[in-house]
mmCIF file of C-alpha atoms in Angstrom:
data_model
loop_
_atom_site.group_PDB
_atom_site.id
_atom_site.type_symbol
_atom_site.label_atom_id
_atom_site.label_comp_id
_atom_site.label_asym_id
_atom_site.label_seq_id
_atom_site.Cartn_x
_atom_site.Cartn_y
_atom_site.Cartn_z
ATOM 1 C CA MET D 1 21.383 -24.839 1.189
ATOM 2 C CA ALA D 2 21.181 -24.911 4.983
ATOM 3 C CA GLY D 3 24.396 -22.937 5.174
ATOM 4 C CA ASP D 4 23.012 -20.316 2.807
ATOM 5 C CA GLY D 5 19.836 -20.047 4.917
ATOM 6 C CA GLU D 6 21.882 -19.303 8.010
ATOM 7 C CA LEU D 7 23.274 -16.210 6.267
ATOM 8 C CA LEU D 8 19.912 -14.839 5.165
ATOM 9 C CA PRO D 9 18.137 -12.052 7.084
ATOM 10 C CA ARG D 10 15.162 -13.043 9.240
ATOM 11 C CA ILE D 11 11.741 -11.480 9.302
ATOM 12 C CA ALA D 12 8.593 -11.877 11.386
ATOM 13 C CA VAL D 13 5.001 -11.318 10.262
ATOM 14 C CA VAL D 14 2.767 -9.723 12.881
ATOM 15 C CA GLY D 15 -0.781 -10.542 11.863
ATOM 16 C CA ALA D 16 -2.523 -13.654 10.550
ATOM 17 C CA GLY D 17 -5.539 -12.169 8.804
ATOM 18 C CA ILE D 18 -6.699 -12.409 5.195
ATOM 19 C CA PHE D 19 -3.945 -10.303 3.627
ATOM 20 C CA ALA D 20 -1.172 -11.912 5.653
ATOM 21 C CA ARG D 21 -2.351 -15.389 4.634
ATOM 22 C CA THR D 22 -3.161 -14.689 0.984
ATOM 23 C CA GLN D 23 -0.420 -12.201 0.085
ATOM 24 C CA TYR D 24 2.442 -11.957 2.558
ATOM 25 C CA ILE D 25 2.991 -15.680 3.039
ATOM 26 C CA PRO D 26 2.815 -16.533 -0.713
ATOM 27 C CA ARG D 27 5.056 -13.576 -1.628
ATOM 28 C CA LEU D 28 7.585 -14.478 1.084
ATOM 29 C CA ARG D 29 7.604 -18.000 -0.370
ATOM 30 C CA GLU D 30 8.598 -16.457 -3.734
ATOM 31 C CA ILE D 31 11.576 -14.691 -2.166
ATOM 32 C CA SER D 32 12.597 -17.394 0.321
ATOM 33 C CA HIS D 33 16.034 -17.341 -1.336
ATOM 34 C CA LEU D 34 16.420 -13.779 -0.017
ATOM 35 C CA VAL D 35 14.860 -13.849 3.451
ATOM 36 C CA VAL D 36 13.836 -16.359 6.135
ATOM 37 C CA LEU D 37 10.372 -16.138 7.680
ATOM 38 C CA LYS D 38 11.296 -16.878 11.284
ATOM 39 C CA ALA D 39 8.056 -16.158 13.125
ATOM 40 C CA ILE D 40 4.402 -15.313 12.718
ATOM 41 C CA TRP D 41 2.287 -13.665 15.413
ATOM 42 C CA SER D 42 -1.430 -13.463 16.059
ATOM 43 C CA ARG D 43 -3.599 -12.585 19.024
ATOM 44 C CA THR D 44 -4.383 -16.262 19.626
ATOM 45 C CA GLN D 45 -2.278 -19.406 19.518
ATOM 46 C CA GLU D 46 -4.807 -21.106 17.235
ATOM 47 C CA SER D 47 -4.682 -18.469 14.486
ATOM 48 C CA ALA D 48 -0.877 -18.163 14.698
ATOM 49 C CA GLU D 49 -0.454 -21.922 14.278
ATOM 50 C CA ALA D 50 -2.931 -22.058 11.390
ATOM 51 C CA ALA D 51 -1.057 -19.301 9.529
ATOM 52 C CA ALA D 52 2.321 -20.885 10.258
ATOM 53 C CA GLU D 53 1.203 -24.135 8.636
ATOM 54 C CA LEU D 54 0.700 -22.233 5.366
ATOM 55 C CA ALA D 55 4.387 -21.316 5.419
ATOM 56 C CA ARG D 56 5.855 -24.563 6.729
ATOM 57 C CA ASP D 57 6.880 -25.765 3.243
ATOM 58 C CA PHE D 58 9.386 -22.935 2.753
ATOM 59 C CA ALA D 59 9.963 -21.973 6.407
ATOM 60 C CA PRO D 60 10.202 -25.327 8.231
ATOM 61 C CA GLY D 61 11.581 -23.718 11.378
ATOM 62 C CA ILE D 62 8.887 -21.038 11.643
ATOM 63 C CA GLU D 63 7.925 -20.130 15.205
ATOM 64 C CA CYS D 64 4.398 -19.327 16.379
ATOM 65 C CA LYS D 65 3.939 -16.307 18.623
ATOM 66 C CA TRP D 66 0.785 -14.988 20.214
ATOM 67 C CA GLY D 67 -0.458 -12.456 22.730
ATOM 68 C CA ASP D 68 1.596 -9.783 24.492
ATOM 69 C CA ALA D 69 4.302 -12.274 25.402
ATOM 70 C CA GLY D 70 4.747 -13.200 21.743
ATOM 71 C CA LEU D 71 5.236 -9.576 20.747
ATOM 72 C CA GLU D 72 7.845 -9.139 23.466
ATOM 73 C CA GLU D 73 9.676 -12.225 22.203
ATOM 74 C CA ILE D 74 9.788 -10.833 18.658
ATOM 75 C CA MET D 75 11.014 -7.442 19.854
ATOM 76 C CA GLY D 76 13.661 -9.089 22.021
ATOM 77 C CA ASP D 77 14.941 -11.533 19.374
ATOM 78 C CA PRO D 78 18.208 -10.090 17.991
ATOM 79 C CA SER D 79 18.115 -12.473 15.012
ATOM 80 C CA ILE D 80 14.918 -10.878 13.658
ATOM 81 C CA LEU D 81 15.992 -7.951 11.508
ATOM 82 C CA GLY D 82 12.607 -6.845 10.176
ATOM 83 C CA VAL D 83 8.904 -7.104 10.926
ATOM 84 C CA ALA D 84 5.885 -6.961 8.607
ATOM 85 C CA VAL D 85 2.961 -5.433 10.506
ATOM 86 C CA VAL D 86 -0.245 -6.666 8.854
ATOM 87 C CA LEU D 87 -3.017 -5.805 11.301
ATOM 88 C CA ALA D 88 -6.205 -3.781 11.561
ATOM 89 C CA GLY D 89 -5.644 -0.199 10.435
ATOM 90 C CA GLN D 90 -6.613 1.187 13.835
ATOM 91 C CA VAL D 91 -3.690 -0.485 15.655
ATOM 92 C CA GLN D 92 -0.905 -0.697 13.084
ATOM 93 C CA VAL D 93 0.798 2.621 13.815
ATOM 94 C CA GLU D 94 1.104 2.021 17.551
ATOM 95 C CA LEU D 95 2.545 -1.458 17.044
ATOM 96 C CA SER D 96 4.863 -0.331 14.260
ATOM 97 C CA LEU D 97 6.341 2.329 16.548
ATOM 98 C CA LYS D 98 6.915 -0.295 19.259
ATOM 99 C CA MET D 99 8.819 -2.480 16.808
ATOM 100 C CA LEU D 100 10.830 0.472 15.501
ATOM 101 C CA LYS D 101 11.712 1.543 19.026
ATOM 102 C CA ALA D 102 12.957 -2.012 19.626
ATOM 103 C CA GLY D 103 15.312 -1.559 16.664
ATOM 104 C CA LYS D 104 13.370 -3.577 14.071
ATOM 105 C CA HIS D 105 12.950 -2.452 10.474
ATOM 106 C CA VAL D 106 9.212 -2.319 9.746
ATOM 107 C CA ILE D 107 7.053 -2.670 6.672
ATOM 108 C CA GLN D 108 3.559 -1.702 7.757
ATOM 109 C CA GLU D 109 0.621 -2.601 5.577
ATOM 110 C CA LYS D 110 -1.454 0.307 4.239
ATOM 111 C CA PRO D 111 -3.146 2.605 5.091
ATOM 112 C CA ALA D 112 -0.300 4.499 6.741
ATOM 113 C CA SER D 113 -2.729 5.903 9.302
ATOM 114 C CA GLY D 114 -6.370 6.670 9.957
ATOM 115 C CA SER D 115 -5.795 10.420 9.642
ATOM 116 C CA SER D 116 -3.179 13.033 8.852
ATOM 117 C CA THR D 117 -3.041 13.958 12.530
ATOM 118 C CA GLU D 118 -2.181 10.401 13.499
ATOM 119 C CA ALA D 119 0.479 10.270 10.766
ATOM 120 C CA GLU D 120 1.969 13.596 11.846
ATOM 121 C CA THR D 121 2.185 12.467 15.478
ATOM 122 C CA ALA D 122 3.644 9.105 14.458
ATOM 123 C CA LEU D 123 6.343 10.741 12.338
ATOM 124 C CA SER D 124 7.233 13.042 15.210
ATOM 125 C CA VAL D 125 7.677 10.043 17.520
ATOM 126 C CA TYR D 126 9.678 8.138 14.916
ATOM 127 C CA ASN D 127 11.951 11.096 14.216
ATOM 128 C CA SER D 128 12.665 11.403 17.942
ATOM 129 C CA PHE D 129 14.161 7.898 18.053
ATOM 130 C CA PRO D 130 17.967 7.914 18.308
ATOM 131 C CA ASN D 131 20.013 6.662 15.379
ATOM 132 C CA LYS D 132 20.915 3.261 16.786
ATOM 133 C CA LEU D 133 23.973 1.575 15.347
ATOM 134 C CA PRO D 134 24.434 0.684 12.613
ATOM 135 C CA CYS D 135 21.436 2.705 11.428
ATOM 136 C CA LYS D 136 18.021 4.064 12.298
ATOM 137 C CA PRO D 137 15.333 1.428 11.622
ATOM 138 C CA ILE D 138 13.505 1.776 8.296
ATOM 139 C CA TRP D 139 9.750 2.460 8.375
ATOM 140 C CA ALA D 140 8.140 1.396 5.121
ATOM 141 C CA VAL D 141 4.465 1.272 4.160
ATOM 142 C CA GLY D 142 3.119 -1.593 2.075
ATOM 143 C CA GLU D 143 1.363 0.426 -0.648
ATOM 144 C CA ASN D 144 2.152 -1.903 -3.528
ATOM 145 C CA TYR D 145 0.815 0.194 -6.425
ATOM 146 C CA ARG D 146 4.017 2.257 -6.480
ATOM 147 C CA PHE D 147 5.883 -0.970 -7.286
ATOM 148 C CA GLU D 148 3.587 -2.211 -10.049
ATOM 149 C CA PRO D 149 5.529 -2.180 -13.361
ATOM 150 C CA ALA D 150 2.482 -0.645 -15.093
ATOM 151 C CA PHE D 151 2.855 2.540 -13.037
ATOM 152 C CA VAL D 152 6.649 2.525 -13.083
ATOM 153 C CA GLU D 153 6.737 2.268 -16.893
ATOM 154 C CA SER D 154 3.762 4.579 -17.507
ATOM 155 C CA SER D 155 5.341 7.346 -15.463
ATOM 156 C CA LYS D 156 8.266 7.236 -17.899
ATOM 157 C CA LEU D 157 5.860 7.951 -20.779
ATOM 158 C CA MET D 158 4.532 11.171 -19.280
ATOM 159 C CA ASP D 159 7.210 13.344 -20.902
ATOM 160 C CA ASP D 160 6.056 12.068 -24.299
ATOM 161 C CA ILE D 161 2.461 13.315 -23.988
ATOM 162 C CA GLY D 162 3.424 16.993 -23.749
ATOM 163 C CA ASP D 163 1.708 19.304 -21.283
ATOM 164 C CA MET D 164 -0.939 17.606 -19.149
ATOM 165 C CA MET D 165 -4.419 18.903 -19.954
ATOM 166 C CA ASN D 166 -6.676 16.762 -17.740
ATOM 167 C CA ILE D 167 -6.750 13.608 -15.635
ATOM 168 C CA GLN D 168 -9.432 11.002 -15.001
ATOM 169 C CA VAL D 169 -9.412 8.378 -12.253
ATOM 170 C CA ILE D 170 -12.406 6.047 -12.462
ATOM 171 C CA VAL D 171 -12.950 3.410 -9.790
ATOM 172 C CA GLU D 172 -16.019 1.197 -10.012
ATOM 173 C CA GLY D 173 -15.239 -1.334 -7.293
ATOM 174 C CA SER D 174 -16.423 -4.853 -6.615
ATOM 175 C CA MET D 175 -16.879 -4.801 -2.832
ATOM 176 C CA ASN D 176 -19.821 -7.195 -2.615
ATOM 177 C CA SER D 177 -20.647 -10.098 -0.301
ATOM 178 C CA SER D 178 -18.395 -12.474 -2.259
ATOM 179 C CA ASN D 179 -15.350 -10.286 -1.606
ATOM 180 C CA PRO D 180 -13.266 -11.678 1.303
ATOM 181 C CA TYR D 181 -12.927 -8.181 2.784
ATOM 182 C CA PHE D 182 -16.657 -7.386 2.677
ATOM 183 C CA ASN D 183 -17.243 -8.364 6.318
ATOM 184 C CA SER D 184 -13.926 -7.028 7.610
ATOM 185 C CA SER D 185 -14.967 -5.249 10.809
ATOM 186 C CA TRP D 186 -11.968 -2.944 11.079
ATOM 187 C CA ARG D 187 -12.396 -1.704 7.507
ATOM 188 C CA ARG D 188 -16.105 -1.102 8.096
ATOM 189 C CA ASN D 189 -15.357 0.799 11.297
ATOM 190 C CA PHE D 190 -12.582 2.901 9.771
ATOM 191 C CA VAL D 191 -13.204 6.629 9.353
ATOM 192 C CA GLY D 192 -14.256 6.846 5.711
ATOM 193 C CA GLY D 193 -15.012 3.114 5.599
ATOM 194 C CA PHE D 194 -13.855 1.343 2.460
ATOM 195 C CA ILE D 195 -13.243 4.692 0.730
ATOM 196 C CA LEU D 196 -10.093 5.285 2.785
ATOM 197 C CA ASP D 197 -8.779 1.711 2.929
ATOM 198 C CA MET D 198 -9.306 1.058 -0.789
ATOM 199 C CA GLY D 199 -8.731 4.619 -1.905
ATOM 200 C CA VAL D 200 -5.091 4.901 -0.858
ATOM 201 C CA HIS D 201 -4.278 2.473 -3.688
ATOM 202 C CA PHE D 202 -5.859 4.682 -6.324
ATOM 203 C CA ILE D 203 -4.338 7.879 -4.959
ATOM 204 C CA ALA D 204 -0.928 6.196 -4.849
ATOM 205 C CA GLY D 205 -1.353 5.209 -8.498
ATOM 206 C CA LEU D 206 -2.384 8.748 -9.426
ATOM 207 C CA ARG D 207 0.536 10.389 -7.658
ATOM 208 C CA MET D 208 3.000 7.855 -9.054
ATOM 209 C CA LEU D 209 1.740 8.407 -12.599
ATOM 210 C CA VAL D 210 1.552 12.205 -12.751
ATOM 211 C CA GLY D 211 4.635 13.015 -10.667
ATOM 212 C CA SER D 212 2.956 15.986 -8.996
ATOM 213 C CA GLU D 213 1.209 16.352 -5.653
ATOM 214 C CA VAL D 214 -2.521 16.999 -5.259
ATOM 215 C CA ALA D 215 -2.908 20.531 -3.908
ATOM 216 C CA THR D 216 -6.670 21.094 -3.554
ATOM 217 C CA VAL D 217 -9.870 19.072 -3.765
ATOM 218 C CA SER D 218 -13.609 19.696 -3.932
ATOM 219 C CA SER D 219 -15.764 16.640 -3.346
ATOM 220 C CA ILE D 220 -19.266 15.284 -2.879
ATOM 221 C CA SER D 221 -19.789 11.888 -1.242
ATOM 222 C CA ARG D 222 -22.960 9.845 -0.812
ATOM 223 C CA HIS D 223 -24.171 6.734 0.967
ATOM 224 C CA VAL D 224 -26.224 4.749 -1.541
ATOM 225 C CA ASP D 225 -25.803 1.053 -0.691
ATOM 226 C CA THR D 226 -26.837 0.414 2.914
ATOM 227 C CA ASP D 227 -24.954 -2.914 2.910
ATOM 228 C CA LEU D 228 -21.767 -0.822 2.929
ATOM 229 C CA PRO D 229 -20.474 1.648 5.540
ATOM 230 C CA PRO D 230 -20.784 5.346 4.650
ATOM 231 C CA PRO D 231 -19.765 6.812 2.344
ATOM 232 C CA ASP D 232 -19.727 4.362 -0.552
ATOM 233 C CA ASN D 233 -19.534 6.881 -3.414
ATOM 234 C CA ILE D 234 -17.398 9.963 -3.869
ATOM 235 C CA CYS D 235 -16.839 12.349 -6.784
ATOM 236 C CA SER D 236 -13.945 14.769 -6.526
ATOM 237 C CA LEU D 237 -12.476 17.587 -8.584
ATOM 238 C CA PHE D 238 -8.784 17.978 -7.778
ATOM 239 C CA GLN D 239 -5.956 20.231 -8.861
ATOM 240 C CA LEU D 240 -2.285 19.288 -8.878
ATOM 241 C CA GLU D 241 0.499 21.576 -7.745
ATOM 242 C CA ASN D 242 1.506 21.908 -11.409
ATOM 243 C CA GLY D 243 -1.916 23.429 -12.170
ATOM 244 C CA CYS D 244 -3.480 20.507 -14.027
ATOM 245 C CA ALA D 245 -6.989 19.538 -12.930
ATOM 246 C CA GLY D 246 -8.644 16.145 -12.839
ATOM 247 C CA VAL D 247 -11.582 14.155 -11.558
ATOM 248 C CA LEU D 248 -11.868 11.073 -9.380
ATOM 249 C CA VAL D 249 -15.111 9.071 -9.523
ATOM 250 C CA PHE D 250 -15.141 6.281 -6.958
ATOM 251 C CA ALA D 251 -17.906 3.758 -6.263
ATOM 252 C CA VAL D 252 -17.043 1.064 -3.724
ATOM 253 C CA LYS D 253 -19.512 -1.402 -5.281
ATOM 254 C CA SER D 254 -20.527 -1.528 -8.924
ATOM 255 C CA ARG D 255 -22.290 -4.023 -11.177
ATOM 256 C CA SER D 256 -19.632 -3.502 -13.856
ATOM 257 C CA PRO D 257 -16.250 -3.107 -12.124
ATOM 258 C CA LYS D 258 -13.713 -0.875 -13.846
ATOM 259 C CA ILE D 259 -10.538 0.805 -12.590
ATOM 260 C CA LEU D 260 -8.528 3.196 -14.745
ATOM 261 C CA TRP D 261 -6.245 6.210 -14.716
ATOM 262 C CA ARG D 262 -6.090 8.395 -17.844
ATOM 263 C CA VAL D 263 -3.967 11.467 -18.545
ATOM 264 C CA ASP D 264 -4.547 13.557 -21.677
ATOM 265 C CA GLY D 265 -1.684 15.711 -22.899
ATOM 266 C CA THR D 266 -1.045 18.087 -25.771
ATOM 267 C CA LYS D 267 0.904 15.376 -27.635
ATOM 268 C CA GLY D 268 -0.677 12.141 -26.496
ATOM 269 C CA THR D 269 -2.470 10.084 -23.856
ATOM 270 C CA VAL D 270 -1.482 7.528 -21.234
ATOM 271 C CA GLN D 271 -4.111 5.187 -19.797
ATOM 272 C CA ILE D 272 -3.754 2.396 -17.240
ATOM 273 C CA GLU D 273 -6.687 0.014 -16.800
ATOM 274 C CA ARG D 274 -7.001 -3.054 -14.634
ATOM 275 C CA GLY D 275 -7.791 -6.196 -16.593
ATOM 276 C CA VAL D 276 -6.966 -9.807 -17.458
ATOM 277 C CA ASP D 277 -4.740 -11.080 -20.239
ATOM 278 C CA GLY D 278 -4.018 -14.745 -20.858
ATOM 279 C CA GLY D 279 -5.557 -15.665 -17.527
ATOM 280 C CA LYS D 280 -3.291 -13.259 -15.629
ATOM 281 C CA HIS D 281 -4.639 -10.283 -13.696
ATOM 282 C CA GLY D 282 -2.834 -6.990 -14.130
ATOM 283 C CA TYR D 283 -2.904 -3.688 -15.994
ATOM 284 C CA GLN D 284 -3.302 -2.793 -19.649
ATOM 285 C CA VAL D 285 -1.305 0.324 -20.513
ATOM 286 C CA LEU D 286 -2.360 2.300 -23.579
ATOM 287 C CA PHE D 287 -0.033 4.978 -24.931
ATOM 288 C CA SER D 288 -1.303 7.124 -27.809
ATOM 289 C CA ASN D 289 1.316 9.358 -29.402
ATOM 290 C CA GLU D 290 1.114 12.553 -31.424
ATOM 291 C CA SER D 291 0.599 10.704 -34.707
ATOM 292 C CA GLY D 292 -2.376 8.796 -33.303
ATOM 293 C CA GLU D 293 -0.648 5.453 -33.003
ATOM 294 C CA CYS D 294 -1.639 3.404 -29.942
ATOM 295 C CA GLN D 295 0.834 1.166 -28.148
ATOM 296 C CA LYS D 296 -0.617 -1.513 -25.849
ATOM 297 C CA THR D 297 1.330 -3.319 -23.117
ATOM 298 C CA PHE D 298 0.034 -5.665 -20.417
ATOM 299 C CA TYR D 299 1.758 -5.915 -17.039
ATOM 300 C CA PRO D 300 0.718 -8.712 -14.615
ATOM 301 C CA PHE D 301 0.352 -7.867 -10.918
ATOM 302 C CA CYS D 302 3.595 -8.142 -8.950
ATOM 303 C CA GLY D 303 3.597 -5.080 -6.680
ATOM 304 C CA VAL D 304 3.638 -6.905 -3.335
ATOM 305 C CA HIS D 305 6.464 -9.158 -4.542
ATOM 306 C CA GLU D 306 8.604 -6.236 -5.727
ATOM 307 C CA GLU D 307 7.835 -4.209 -2.614
ATOM 308 C CA LEU D 308 8.923 -6.975 -0.232
ATOM 309 C CA LYS D 309 12.088 -7.550 -2.265
ATOM 310 C CA ALA D 310 12.920 -3.852 -1.962
ATOM 311 C CA PHE D 311 12.280 -3.898 1.796
ATOM 312 C CA VAL D 312 14.524 -6.925 2.324
ATOM 313 C CA HIS D 313 17.242 -5.306 0.212
ATOM 314 C CA ASP D 314 16.987 -2.079 2.199
ATOM 315 C CA MET D 315 17.168 -3.694 5.629
ATOM 316 C CA VAL D 316 20.191 -5.780 4.599
ATOM 317 C CA GLN D 317 22.001 -2.782 3.106
ATOM 318 C CA ALA D 318 21.127 -0.575 6.078
ATOM 319 C CA SER D 319 22.706 -3.130 8.394
ATOM 320 C CA LYS D 320 25.943 -2.834 6.418
ATOM 321 C CA ASP D 321 25.865 0.885 5.685
ATOM 322 C CA GLY D 322 24.365 3.337 8.158
ATOM 323 C CA ASP D 323 24.074 5.939 5.387
ATOM 324 C CA HIS D 324 22.014 3.692 3.099
ATOM 325 C CA LYS D 325 18.974 5.496 1.673
ATOM 326 C CA ALA D 326 15.883 3.301 1.705
ATOM 327 C CA GLU D 327 13.567 3.018 -1.320
ATOM 328 C CA PRO D 328 11.573 6.294 -1.272
ATOM 329 C CA ARG D 329 8.441 4.718 -2.797
ATOM 330 C CA SER D 330 8.015 2.693 0.404
ATOM 331 C CA SER D 331 8.536 5.542 2.855
ATOM 332 C CA TYR D 332 5.983 6.212 5.569
ATOM 333 C CA VAL D 333 5.724 9.799 4.325
ATOM 334 C CA GLU D 334 4.495 8.588 0.923
ATOM 335 C CA GLY D 335 1.761 6.564 2.615
ATOM 336 C CA ALA D 336 0.808 9.569 4.750
ATOM 337 C CA ARG D 337 0.462 11.709 1.604
ATOM 338 C CA ASP D 338 -2.016 9.208 0.139
ATOM 339 C CA VAL D 339 -4.115 9.386 3.315
ATOM 340 C CA ALA D 340 -3.973 13.207 3.305
ATOM 341 C CA VAL D 341 -5.549 13.405 -0.162
ATOM 342 C CA LEU D 342 -8.468 11.153 0.777
ATOM 343 C CA GLU D 343 -8.917 12.891 4.116
ATOM 344 C CA ALA D 344 -9.191 16.234 2.290
ATOM 345 C CA MET D 345 -11.785 14.748 -0.080
ATOM 346 C CA LEU D 346 -13.899 13.498 2.822
ATOM 347 C CA GLU D 347 -13.525 16.831 4.624
ATOM 348 C CA SER D 348 -14.631 18.712 1.509
ATOM 349 C CA SER D 349 -17.695 16.517 1.211
ATOM 350 C CA ALA D 350 -18.593 17.220 4.840
ATOM 351 C CA LYS D 351 -18.438 20.914 3.899
ATOM 352 C CA GLN D 352 -20.820 20.447 0.923
ATOM 353 C CA GLY D 353 -18.040 20.462 -1.653
ATOM 354 C CA ALA D 354 -16.031 23.410 -0.375
ATOM 355 C CA MET D 355 -12.461 23.507 -1.659
ATOM 356 C CA VAL D 356 -9.971 22.009 0.813
ATOM 357 C CA GLN D 357 -6.190 22.233 0.805
ATOM 358 C CA VAL D 358 -4.422 18.882 1.073
ATOM 359 C CA LYS D 359 -2.132 18.653 4.108
ATOM 360 C CA LYS D 360 1.523 18.560 3.133
ATOM 361 C CA PHE D 361 4.070 16.080 4.481
#
């Protein structure tokens, strides 16, 4: 086993916050047969060591890094092939670009950026990097909805519902004081507050399902719950590039949480709704065909797991083959497109619902 471990690629996690501790470390444990977690970084030694202890059972040799010196050590370690950047949204892009410039493959946690302008600038910088041998470093964004089997399988059903007639995206969130992210300062201080940080998930799901980009939006947002940063509610009418229109109704905090995507077609309907089945959290997919029959399938959550597996596969293959094409669902551009849709919705609301074109990437 030790010999096998020596052959596995090595990765570092930069960040020791809630999502790194509760998602990245457990998911890396699940794929420890594919990748070695060599190091974890935080701003302070104390938080780095606390996070490392959570991974010690499957990464006994894990190293703790902290401060500027720790980042330099990760960037200068030739054995570390990839880095997961799991930090506050305001600083992720800058740090991701530093790691990429140092030749590390990067999976950056969502959102891709705080604005389309930041994403556009970041892509320009990234594209200016030389193609170092054996390949240019991969820049992936951890937007796990595109890897959830519910969306992968539902997108395959779209051809069976005929021409799309309308789309509904309903998000009644549960961001209350018992939610671990409720007091997250960087999310509260983000432009758009929780709407942007949470919303990229739901836009990613929409785009994955319908297979067409959002072209225009017209939105109204409100600030109703003063315990939340503004805005906490948004209603948007959107139109896809294929002409189909839809609505997004998004409340950050609701007494009766519900999250669903529904597409009505001339021959049937596809609906994805978050739920629980047999004690497992996931998505219930309903497919109604032309004869009125309804097929139900439940898919447990596994998006982060599948996403990290894909990233590890890509960085290993890229090291062997400079022409390897990384998984497109993870690309930074896809994450930037999610941000662009929400940014357009917030801009429309600031203009009292005026129609706004979504920036293209």
